Short mmCIF file of C-alpha atoms in Angstrom, two decimals:
data_model
loop_
_atom_site.label_atom_id
_atom_site.label_comp_id
_atom_site.label_asym_id
_atom_site.label_seq_id
_atom_site.Cartn_x
_atom_site.Cartn_y
_atom_site.Cartn_z
CA UNK M 117 -12.45 -10.83 -29.53
CA UNK M 118 -11.57 -14.28 -30.89
CA UNK M 119 -13.83 -16.73 -29.03
CA UNK M 120 -10.96 -19.22 -28.84
CA UNK M 121 -8.59 -16.71 -27.22
CA UNK M 122 -7.52 -17.86 -23.78
CA UNK M 123 -7.82 -15.76 -20.67
CA UNK M 124 -4.01 -15.69 -20.46
CA UNK M 125 -3.79 -14.00 -23.88
CA UNK M 126 -6.47 -11.53 -22.81
CA UNK M 127 -4.59 -10.56 -19.66
CA UNK M 128 -0.93 -10.86 -20.70
CA UNK M 129 -0.99 -10.72 -24.50
CA UNK M 130 -0.04 -7.01 -24.59
CA UNK M 131 2.92 -7.32 -22.21
CA UNK M 132 6.19 -5.84 -23.43
CA UNK M 133 9.07 -7.67 -21.79
CA UNK M 134 11.62 -6.54 -24.35
CA UNK M 135 11.55 -9.75 -26.38
CA UNK M 136 8.66 -11.44 -28.18
CA UNK M 137 9.83 -14.80 -26.84
CA UNK M 138 9.52 -13.57 -23.27
CA UNK M 139 6.08 -12.17 -24.04
CA UNK M 140 4.97 -15.55 -25.41
CA UNK M 141 6.47 -17.36 -22.44
CA UNK M 142 4.49 -15.19 -20.02
CA UNK M 143 1.21 -16.09 -21.75
CA UNK M 144 2.16 -19.77 -21.80
CA UNK M 145 3.08 -19.81 -18.10
CA UNK M 146 -0.12 -17.99 -17.13
CA UNK M 147 -2.16 -20.58 -19.00
CA UNK M 148 -0.26 -23.57 -17.60
CA UNK M 149 0.01 -22.38 -13.99
CA UNK M 150 -3.50 -20.93 -13.98
CA UNK M 151 -4.86 -24.34 -14.88
CA UNK M 152 -3.51 -25.81 -11.63
CA UNK M 153 -3.10 -22.86 -9.25
CA UNK M 154 -2.56 -24.94 -6.11
CA UNK M 155 0.03 -27.26 -7.64
CA UNK M 156 3.79 -26.88 -7.24
CA UNK M 157 5.70 -25.71 -10.29
CA UNK M 158 6.93 -29.25 -11.11
CA UNK M 159 3.39 -30.64 -10.83
CA UNK M 160 1.74 -27.77 -12.74
CA UNK M 161 4.08 -27.75 -15.74
CA UNK M 162 3.54 -30.26 -18.53
CA UNK M 163 7.09 -31.53 -18.95
CA UNK M 164 10.68 -30.95 -17.81
CA UNK M 165 11.26 -28.44 -20.63
CA UNK M 166 8.32 -26.29 -19.50
CA UNK M 167 9.47 -26.48 -15.89
CA UNK M 168 12.98 -25.39 -16.88
CA UNK M 169 11.52 -22.54 -18.95
CA UNK M 170 9.47 -21.40 -15.93
CA UNK M 171 12.52 -21.26 -13.68
CA UNK M 172 14.49 -19.39 -16.34
CA UNK M 173 11.65 -16.89 -16.78
CA UNK M 174 11.40 -16.10 -13.07
CA UNK M 175 15.21 -15.81 -12.90
CA UNK M 176 15.44 -13.37 -15.82
CA UNK M 177 16.42 -9.89 -14.65
CA UNK M 178 15.07 -8.43 -17.89
CA UNK M 179 11.58 -9.49 -16.83
CA UNK M 180 10.17 -6.71 -14.66
CA UNK M 181 7.12 -7.34 -12.52
CA UNK M 182 5.70 -3.93 -13.48
CA UNK M 183 5.91 -4.81 -17.19
CA UNK M 184 4.20 -8.14 -16.56
CA UNK M 185 1.34 -6.43 -14.75
CA UNK M 186 0.95 -3.60 -17.28
CA UNK M 187 -0.91 -5.78 -19.79
CA UNK M 188 -3.40 -6.96 -17.16
CA UNK M 189 -3.93 -3.34 -16.07
CA UNK M 190 -4.83 -2.45 -19.67
CA UNK M 191 -7.43 -5.25 -19.66
CA UNK M 192 -8.68 -4.05 -16.28
CA UNK M 193 -9.09 -0.55 -17.69
CA UNK M 194 -11.20 -1.87 -20.56
CA UNK M 195 -13.46 -3.70 -18.11
CA UNK M 196 -13.81 -0.55 -15.99
CA UNK M 197 -15.15 1.38 -18.99
CA UNK M 198 -18.37 -0.64 -18.78
CA UNK M 199 -19.25 0.55 -15.25
CA UNK M 200 -20.16 3.92 -13.75
CA UNK M 201 -18.44 3.49 -10.38
CA UNK M 202 -15.18 1.72 -9.50
CA UNK M 203 -14.18 1.13 -5.89
CA UNK M 204 -10.37 1.01 -5.96
CA UNK M 205 -9.67 -0.92 -2.77
CA UNK M 206 -6.08 -0.86 -1.54
CA UNK M 207 -4.60 -3.04 1.18
CA UNK M 208 -1.34 -4.61 2.35
CA UNK M 209 -0.66 -8.26 3.12
CA UNK M 210 2.37 -10.07 4.52
CA UNK M 211 3.81 -12.88 2.40
CA UNK M 212 5.67 -15.18 4.75
CA UNK M 213 8.57 -17.32 3.53
CA UNK M 214 10.02 -18.01 6.98
CA UNK M 215 9.84 -21.75 6.26
CA UNK M 216 12.22 -21.24 3.33
CA UNK M 217 15.26 -19.69 5.08
CA UNK M 218 17.54 -20.18 2.06
CA UNK M 219 15.62 -17.46 0.18
CA UNK M 220 17.73 -14.29 -0.11
CA UNK M 221 16.79 -10.60 0.16
CA UNK M 222 13.67 -11.07 2.29
CA UNK M 223 12.93 -8.78 5.23
CA UNK M 224 11.23 -8.86 8.65
CA UNK M 225 7.45 -8.95 8.84
CA UNK M 226 5.35 -8.18 11.92
CA UNK M 227 7.95 -9.97 14.01
CA UNK M 228 11.67 -10.10 13.28
CA UNK M 229 11.52 -13.90 13.46
CA UNK M 230 9.28 -13.97 10.38
CA UNK M 231 10.80 -13.20 7.01
CA UNK M 232 9.11 -12.36 3.74
CA UNK M 233 7.78 -9.61 1.48
CA UNK M 234 4.96 -7.10 1.75
CA UNK M 235 2.52 -6.58 -1.09
CA UNK M 236 0.29 -3.52 -1.31
CA UNK M 237 -2.32 -4.09 -4.00
CA UNK M 238 -5.02 -1.91 -5.51
CA UNK M 239 -7.98 -4.01 -6.68
CA UNK M 240 -10.78 -2.49 -8.77
CA UNK M 241 -14.24 -3.71 -7.72
CA UNK M 242 -17.78 -2.77 -8.66
CA UNK M 243 -20.37 -1.95 -5.96
CA UNK M 244 -21.74 -5.44 -6.72
CA UNK M 245 -18.34 -6.85 -5.59
CA UNK M 246 -17.19 -8.00 -9.01
CA UNK M 247 -13.37 -7.66 -9.16
CA UNK M 248 -12.42 -6.04 -12.46
CA UNK M 249 -8.69 -6.52 -11.97
CA UNK M 250 -5.56 -5.07 -10.41
CA UNK M 251 -4.66 -1.41 -10.90
CA UNK M 252 -1.31 -1.54 -9.14
CA UNK M 253 0.88 -3.66 -6.91
CA UNK M 254 3.81 -2.50 -4.77
CA UNK M 255 6.08 -5.23 -3.39
CA UNK M 256 9.05 -4.69 -1.09
CA UNK M 257 11.16 -6.20 1.68
CA UNK M 258 11.73 -4.24 4.87
CA UNK M 259 15.31 -3.47 5.77
CA UNK M 260 14.41 -3.48 9.46
CA UNK M 261 11.38 -3.95 11.67
CA UNK M 262 9.14 -0.87 11.69
CA UNK M 263 8.69 0.65 15.14
CA UNK M 264 6.11 3.33 15.89
CA UNK M 265 8.28 5.78 17.82
CA UNK M 266 8.42 9.56 17.92
CA UNK M 267 11.04 9.65 15.18
CA UNK M 268 8.61 7.78 12.91
CA UNK M 269 6.06 10.60 13.29
CA UNK M 270 8.61 13.27 12.45
CA UNK M 271 9.91 11.65 9.25
CA UNK M 272 8.42 12.84 5.92
CA UNK M 273 5.81 10.51 4.43
CA UNK M 274 7.92 9.66 1.38
CA UNK M 275 10.40 8.09 3.83
CA UNK M 276 7.74 5.85 5.43
CA UNK M 277 5.64 2.89 4.36
CA UNK M 278 2.62 5.22 4.51
CA UNK M 279 3.70 6.47 1.09
CA UNK M 280 2.09 3.31 -0.36
CA UNK M 281 -1.38 4.80 0.09
CA UNK M 282 -0.48 7.91 -1.90
CA UNK M 283 1.23 5.86 -4.61
CA UNK M 284 -1.93 3.77 -4.98
CA UNK M 285 -4.08 6.88 -5.24
CA UNK M 286 -1.78 8.22 -7.96
CA UNK M 287 -2.39 4.99 -9.90
CA UNK M 288 -6.14 5.51 -9.54
CA UNK M 289 -5.78 9.07 -10.85
CA UNK M 290 -3.85 7.72 -13.84
CA UNK M 291 -6.58 5.15 -14.52
CA UNK M 292 -9.26 7.85 -14.38
CA UNK M 293 -7.32 9.95 -16.92
CA UNK M 294 -7.85 7.23 -19.51
CA UNK M 295 -11.62 7.05 -19.04
CA UNK M 296 -13.36 10.09 -17.60
CA UNK M 297 -16.90 8.70 -17.68
CA UNK M 298 -16.24 6.41 -14.70
CA UNK M 299 -16.12 7.65 -11.11
CA UNK M 300 -13.36 6.21 -8.92
CA UNK M 301 -13.33 5.98 -5.14
CA UNK M 302 -10.10 4.95 -3.41
CA UNK M 303 -11.04 2.79 -0.41
CA UNK M 304 -8.73 2.06 2.52
CA UNK M 305 -8.96 0.53 6.00
CA UNK M 306 -7.81 2.10 9.27
CA UNK M 307 -4.15 1.94 8.27
CA UNK M 308 -4.96 4.32 5.42
CA UNK M 309 -5.93 7.10 7.85
CA UNK M 310 -2.99 9.23 6.71
CA UNK M 311 -3.46 13.01 6.71
CA UNK M 312 -1.36 13.49 3.56
CA UNK M 313 -3.76 11.27 1.62
CA UNK M 314 -6.52 13.86 2.01
CA UNK M 315 -4.14 16.62 0.88
CA UNK M 316 -3.10 14.96 -2.39
CA UNK M 317 -4.45 16.89 -5.37
CA UNK M 318 -7.23 14.84 -6.97
CA UNK M 319 -9.02 15.59 -10.25
CA UNK M 320 -12.82 15.51 -10.45
CA UNK M 321 -14.07 11.94 -10.52
CA UNK M 322 -11.50 10.58 -8.03
CA UNK M 323 -12.66 10.45 -4.42
CA UNK M 324 -11.65 8.94 -1.06
CA UNK M 325 -13.35 6.62 1.44
CA UNK M 326 -11.16 5.86 4.45
CA UNK M 327 -11.92 4.24 7.79
CA UNK M 328 -10.73 6.52 10.58
CA UNK M 329 -8.18 5.17 13.03
CA UNK M 330 -7.13 8.30 14.91
CA UNK M 331 -9.25 10.59 17.02
CA UNK M 332 -8.01 13.61 15.12
CA UNK M 333 -8.36 17.19 16.25
CA UNK M 334 -11.45 18.76 14.73
CA UNK M 335 -12.26 22.41 14.09
CA UNK M 336 -15.52 22.13 16.07
CA UNK M 337 -16.58 22.98 19.62
CA UNK M 338 -16.12 19.31 20.57
CA UNK M 339 -12.44 19.60 19.49
CA UNK M 340 -12.03 15.93 18.46
CA UNK M 341 -13.49 13.74 15.75
CA UNK M 342 -15.33 11.12 17.82
CA UNK M 343 -16.80 13.73 20.15
CA UNK M 344 -18.00 15.74 17.15
CA UNK M 345 -19.68 12.65 15.70
CA UNK M 346 -21.45 11.96 18.99
CA UNK M 347 -23.36 15.23 18.57
CA UNK M 348 -24.75 14.22 15.18
CA UNK M 349 -28.37 13.04 15.27
CA UNK M 350 -29.23 9.37 14.87
CA UNK M 351 -30.00 9.09 11.16
CA UNK M 352 -30.74 5.42 10.51
CA UNK M 353 -30.39 1.87 11.70
CA UNK M 354 -29.08 -0.91 9.50
CA UNK M 355 -28.45 -4.64 9.88
CA UNK M 356 -25.23 -5.99 8.35
CA UNK M 357 -24.04 -9.57 8.05
CA UNK M 358 -20.65 -10.15 9.62
CA UNK M 359 -18.83 -13.13 8.16
CA UNK M 360 -17.03 -15.64 10.33
CA UNK M 361 -13.58 -14.54 11.43
CA UNK M 362 -10.93 -15.55 13.95
CA UNK M 363 -12.67 -16.64 17.13
CA UNK M 364 -16.12 -15.40 16.03
CA UNK M 365 -18.97 -17.08 14.21
CA UNK M 366 -20.93 -15.39 11.43
CA UNK M 367 -23.76 -13.19 12.71
CA UNK M 368 -26.00 -10.24 11.94
CA UNK M 369 -25.20 -6.93 13.64
CA UNK M 370 -27.62 -4.02 14.13
CA UNK M 371 -25.84 -0.70 13.69
CA UNK M 372 -26.89 2.85 14.57
CA UNK M 373 -25.79 5.35 11.93
CA UNK M 374 -24.87 9.03 12.31
CA UNK M 375 -23.35 11.34 9.71
CA UNK M 376 -22.19 14.93 9.39
CA UNK M 377 -19.60 17.14 7.72
CA UNK M 378 -16.42 17.59 9.76
CA UNK M 379 -13.30 19.72 9.44
CA UNK M 380 -10.10 18.01 10.56
CA UNK M 381 -6.97 19.77 11.73
CA UNK M 382 -3.42 18.56 10.99
CA UNK M 383 -1.64 16.35 13.54
CA UNK M 384 0.44 18.04 16.24
CA UNK M 385 3.63 16.69 14.71
CA UNK M 386 2.76 18.36 11.38
CA UNK M 387 1.63 21.79 12.59
CA UNK M 388 5.04 23.25 11.85
CA UNK M 389 4.49 22.31 8.21
CA UNK M 390 1.53 24.72 8.18
CA UNK M 391 -0.73 22.09 6.63
CA UNK M 392 -4.31 23.19 5.89
CA UNK M 393 -7.43 21.89 7.54
CA UNK M 394 -9.37 19.21 5.64
CA UNK M 395 -13.16 19.17 5.35
CA UNK M 396 -14.77 15.77 4.71
CA UNK M 397 -18.02 13.94 5.37
CA UNK M 398 -18.07 11.35 8.14
CA UNK M 399 -20.32 8.33 8.71
CA UNK M 400 -20.31 6.65 12.12
CA UNK M 401 -21.92 3.21 12.40
CA UNK M 402 -21.75 1.44 15.76
CA UNK M 403 -23.34 -1.68 17.20
CA UNK M 404 -25.16 -0.65 20.35
CA UNK M 405 -25.96 -4.14 21.71
CA UNK M 406 -23.31 -6.70 20.70
CA UNK M 407 -23.58 -10.29 22.00
CA UNK M 408 -21.90 -10.92 25.38
CA UNK M 409 -18.15 -11.22 25.07
CA UNK M 410 -18.11 -9.97 21.47
CA UNK M 411 -16.50 -6.67 20.51
CA UNK M 412 -18.99 -4.22 19.03
CA UNK M 413 -18.81 -3.51 15.33
CA UNK M 414 -17.78 0.11 14.74
CA UNK M 415 -16.91 1.94 11.54
CA UNK M 416 -16.13 5.64 11.37
CA UNK M 417 -15.69 6.47 7.71
CA UNK M 418 -14.23 9.65 6.21
CA UNK M 419 -15.07 10.46 2.61
CA UNK M 420 -14.63 13.24 0.11
CA UNK M 421 -17.93 12.24 -1.56
CA UNK M 422 -20.69 14.59 -0.40
CA UNK M 423 -23.39 13.16 1.89
CA UNK M 424 -26.69 15.00 1.75
CA UNK M 425 -29.15 12.35 2.96
CA UNK M 426 -29.20 9.29 5.17
CA UNK M 427 -29.48 7.16 2.04
CA UNK M 428 -26.16 8.67 0.93
CA UNK M 429 -24.62 7.69 4.27
CA UNK M 430 -25.90 4.11 3.96
CA UNK M 431 -24.52 3.99 0.43
CA UNK M 432 -21.04 4.90 1.70
CA UNK M 433 -21.30 2.11 4.26
CA UNK M 434 -22.18 -0.27 1.45
CA UNK M 435 -19.15 0.87 -0.54
CA UNK M 436 -16.86 0.25 2.41
CA UNK M 437 -18.29 -3.25 2.88
CA UNK M 438 -17.03 -4.03 -0.64
CA UNK M 439 -13.49 -3.71 0.80
CA UNK M 440 -13.86 -7.28 2.06
CA UNK M 441 -13.31 -8.38 -1.56
CA UNK M 442 -9.57 -7.73 -1.32
CA UNK M 443 -9.38 -9.88 1.81
CA UNK M 444 -10.99 -12.71 -0.16
CA UNK M 445 -8.47 -12.12 -2.96
CA UNK M 446 -5.65 -12.40 -0.41
CA UNK M 447 -7.14 -15.74 0.68
CA UNK M 448 -7.24 -17.02 -2.90
CA UNK M 449 -3.65 -15.89 -3.47
CA UNK M 450 -2.36 -17.62 -0.35
CA UNK M 451 -4.62 -20.67 0.00
CA UNK M 452 -5.74 -21.20 -3.58
CA UNK M 453 -2.47 -20.33 -5.33
CA UNK M 454 -0.18 -21.40 -2.48
CA UNK M 455 2.05 -18.38 -3.11
CA UNK M 456 3.88 -18.76 0.23
CA UNK M 457 4.89 -22.31 -0.69
CA UNK M 458 6.81 -21.22 -3.80
CA UNK M 459 10.53 -21.90 -3.51
CA UNK M 460 12.54 -19.74 -5.90
CA UNK M 461 15.57 -18.85 -3.72
CA UNK M 462 15.53 -15.06 -4.23
CA UNK M 463 13.10 -12.24 -3.51
CA UNK M 464 13.30 -10.95 -7.10
CA UNK M 465 12.20 -14.30 -8.51
CA UNK M 466 9.37 -14.43 -6.00
CA UNK M 467 8.19 -10.96 -7.04
CA UNK M 468 7.82 -12.09 -10.65
CA UNK M 469 6.07 -15.24 -9.54
CA UNK M 470 3.79 -13.20 -7.26
CA UNK M 471 2.75 -10.93 -10.13
CA UNK M 472 1.70 -13.90 -12.24
CA UNK M 473 -0.21 -15.62 -9.45
CA UNK M 474 -1.84 -12.33 -8.43
CA UNK M 475 -3.62 -12.25 -11.78
CA UNK M 476 -4.43 -15.97 -11.57
CA UNK M 477 -6.01 -15.34 -8.15
CA UNK M 478 -7.98 -12.44 -9.63
CA UNK M 479 -9.38 -14.69 -12.36
CA UNK M 480 -10.66 -17.24 -9.82
CA UNK M 481 -12.35 -14.52 -7.76
CA UNK M 482 -13.67 -12.86 -10.93
CA UNK M 483 -15.38 -16.08 -12.00
CA UNK M 484 -16.98 -16.45 -8.58
CA UNK M 485 -18.33 -12.93 -8.22
CA UNK M 486 -19.24 -12.33 -11.87
CA UNK M 487 -21.41 -15.45 -11.83
CA UNK M 488 -23.27 -13.98 -8.85
CA UNK M 489 -23.58 -10.42 -10.14
CA UNK M 490 -24.36 -11.22 -13.81
CA UNK M 491 -25.62 -14.83 -13.82
CA UNK M 492 -27.39 -14.61 -17.18
CA UNK M 493 -24.38 -13.58 -19.25
CA UNK M 494 -23.13 -16.26 -21.65
CA UNK M 495 -20.29 -18.22 -20.13
CA UNK M 496 -18.09 -17.25 -23.11
CA UNK M 497 -17.22 -14.05 -21.21
CA UNK M 498 -15.06 -16.32 -19.06
CA UNK M 499 -14.47 -19.60 -20.90
CA UNK M 500 -13.25 -20.43 -24.39
CA UNK M 501 -15.18 -22.84 -26.63
CA UNK M 502 -13.25 -25.98 -25.69
CA UNK M 503 -13.70 -25.22 -22.00
CA UNK M 504 -17.46 -24.70 -21.98
CA UNK M 505 -18.16 -27.42 -24.57
CA UNK M 506 -15.98 -29.97 -22.79
CA UNK M 507 -17.52 -28.95 -19.47
CA UNK M 508 -21.04 -29.43 -20.82
CA UNK M 509 -20.23 -32.87 -22.24
CA UNK M 510 -18.52 -33.95 -19.02
CA UNK M 511 -21.36 -32.90 -16.72
CA UNK M 512 -24.22 -33.98 -18.99
CA UNK M 513 -22.41 -37.15 -20.14
CA UNK M 514 -23.09 -36.53 -23.81
CA UNK M 515 -20.81 -36.46 -26.85
CA UNK M 516 -22.06 -33.32 -28.59
CA UNK M 517 -22.55 -29.91 -26.92
CA UNK M 518 -25.44 -27.61 -27.81
CA UNK M 519 -24.93 -24.75 -30.29
CA UNK M 520 -25.69 -22.13 -27.62
CA UNK M 521 -23.37 -21.77 -24.59
CA UNK M 522 -24.93 -22.01 -21.11
CA UNK M 523 -25.22 -19.05 -18.80
CA UNK M 524 -22.32 -17.94 -16.66
CA UNK M 525 -24.11 -19.03 -13.49
CA UNK M 526 -24.73 -22.52 -14.83
CA UNK M 527 -21.14 -22.92 -16.05
CA UNK M 528 -19.79 -21.69 -12.70
CA UNK M 529 -21.90 -24.23 -10.83
CA UNK M 530 -20.67 -27.01 -13.13
CA UNK M 531 -17.04 -25.96 -12.59
CA UNK M 532 -17.69 -25.92 -8.84
CA UNK M 533 -19.24 -29.38 -9.20
CA UNK M 534 -15.90 -30.59 -10.58
CA UNK M 535 -14.36 -29.17 -7.39
CA UNK M 536 -16.75 -30.99 -5.05
CA UNK M 537 -19.73 -28.59 -4.88
CA UNK M 538 -22.92 -30.53 -4.19
CA UNK M 539 -25.41 -27.91 -5.30
CA UNK M 540 -28.03 -29.06 -2.81
CA UNK M 541 -30.98 -26.94 -1.83
CA UNK M 542 -29.73 -24.50 0.77
CA UNK M 543 -26.08 -24.71 -0.32
CA UNK M 544 -26.25 -21.26 -1.94
CA UNK M 545 -23.86 -20.23 -4.67
CA UNK M 546 -20.43 -21.88 -4.92
CA UNK M 547 -17.50 -20.13 -3.24
CA UNK M 548 -13.94 -19.54 -4.32
CA UNK M 549 -12.56 -22.74 -2.76
CA UNK M 550 -14.62 -25.17 -4.82
CA UNK M 551 -14.15 -22.99 -7.90
CA UNK M 552 -10.36 -23.01 -7.76
CA UNK M 553 -10.48 -26.79 -7.31
CA UNK M 554 -12.91 -27.04 -10.20
CA UNK M 555 -10.72 -24.95 -12.51
CA UNK M 556 -7.91 -27.45 -11.99
CA UNK M 557 -10.15 -30.28 -13.23
CA UNK M 558 -11.51 -28.13 -16.05
CA UNK M 559 -8.11 -27.94 -17.73
CA UNK M 560 -8.05 -31.74 -18.08
CA UNK M 561 -11.63 -31.78 -19.34
CA UNK M 562 -10.89 -29.12 -21.97
CA UNK M 563 -7.64 -30.80 -23.04
CA UNK M 564 -9.40 -34.12 -23.59
CA UNK M 565 -12.22 -32.40 -25.47
CA UNK M 566 -9.72 -30.74 -27.82
CA UNK M 567 -8.16 -34.14 -28.51
CA UNK M 568 -11.42 -35.98 -29.08
CA UNK M 569 -13.53 -33.47 -31.02
CA UNK M 570 -13.44 -33.68 -34.82
CA UNK M 571 -11.72 -31.02 -36.86
CA UNK M 572 -14.23 -28.31 -37.91
CA UNK M 573 -15.59 -28.53 -41.45
CA UNK M 574 -17.75 -25.99 -43.29
CA UNK M 575 -21.37 -26.31 -42.21
CA UNK M 576 -20.57 -28.75 -39.40
CA UNK M 577 -22.08 -28.40 -35.98
CA UNK M 578 -18.65 -27.77 -34.48
CA UNK M 579 -18.15 -24.81 -36.81
CA UNK M 580 -21.51 -23.41 -35.82
CA UNK M 581 -20.56 -23.70 -32.16
CA UNK M 582 -17.51 -21.55 -32.84
CA UNK M 583 -19.61 -18.93 -34.59
CA UNK M 584 -22.14 -18.88 -31.77
CA UNK M 585 -19.48 -18.02 -29.16
#
């Protein structure tokens, strides 16, 4: 790969939007908007012509969001080929544009008074929590508020929003077809506890890990899932760190773990369909002594991956904990990229804008987690030459960078330093907030470095820097 290639070319360079000019515009916009992800479009673009081009791009009906994302998915697939296990985490988030009532073709969210779009994204992560990229994104506006009534249970799944979980799994199956040496596990939260998901035909190498939401009927003497799990012997105890969340501070929770194989029966409303029973492995982890006034942590996980030992059960718990990565990605998309502040007047324009910023948000999270998981890699896996060389000169206050690039961890800490990270003892590794702020300053640093550095000449130190990348 050309060491001077930008990340935008890597992720969007293979897009086919039906016109080479549109393809080039996509790469340009990704580079420009990715440099200042929190800024408004007028502030992020370089000049009035670029701003006008951005609005025209998002308004172009020939530009399909799926085609924009396809190039990034190809890059994601290449990254997945380097790992043995991919956790394909899928989740839905509300994108609220209630404060922009002039926007057309939005739909109701959790409450009819809130208007926006829903985005169901499949994010590929490693067990070390490194996000490799998006595998799929489904975006839609509801025609009416969803109500959980009896009619909802009777309708076929392809007529309900639950279909999104199956569509995501089909995308995972397609990704596995292109590289059969990697194992894929589709991971979903309690909303993904859909019986049809377990019935979908999966090839070898594609598995499921779903948090149970319903106390399903079980083909056991206990008759129901939770009662069946209560008869399983205590297998292990584990302490997990629970991050801060609404109304609760961060804390450690001690969980008791049980596991066993269970056979589930179809829901009452589906018995007439003569659906088969489903046999899976279940892991039940519950906090036996939560702090006063705090709800106990409880996960009951259903998986198609065999569990033969307690270590296997603890491994499945670890895989499910990786699901938190997509929640962090949602935070970057909303807080770091300010996606809900975009004002483009129509839902279709917002969908195109969302696709672009979804990949920008991935890149910010990728930099954060890759620096933690693989700190000793050269920073050129993430930065081009002008970026790391300008960064080095800015932080070290020197005019000439070294011939060898710094490590990824060191570069990430310097970028975070641009965003306000102090790096004091006890501060730990920088988080996504200071990194997305730092990336915005890095674009100015790199631009100035490109202006000020001398043109490369044969045998010059600048030329050698390029070769060393």
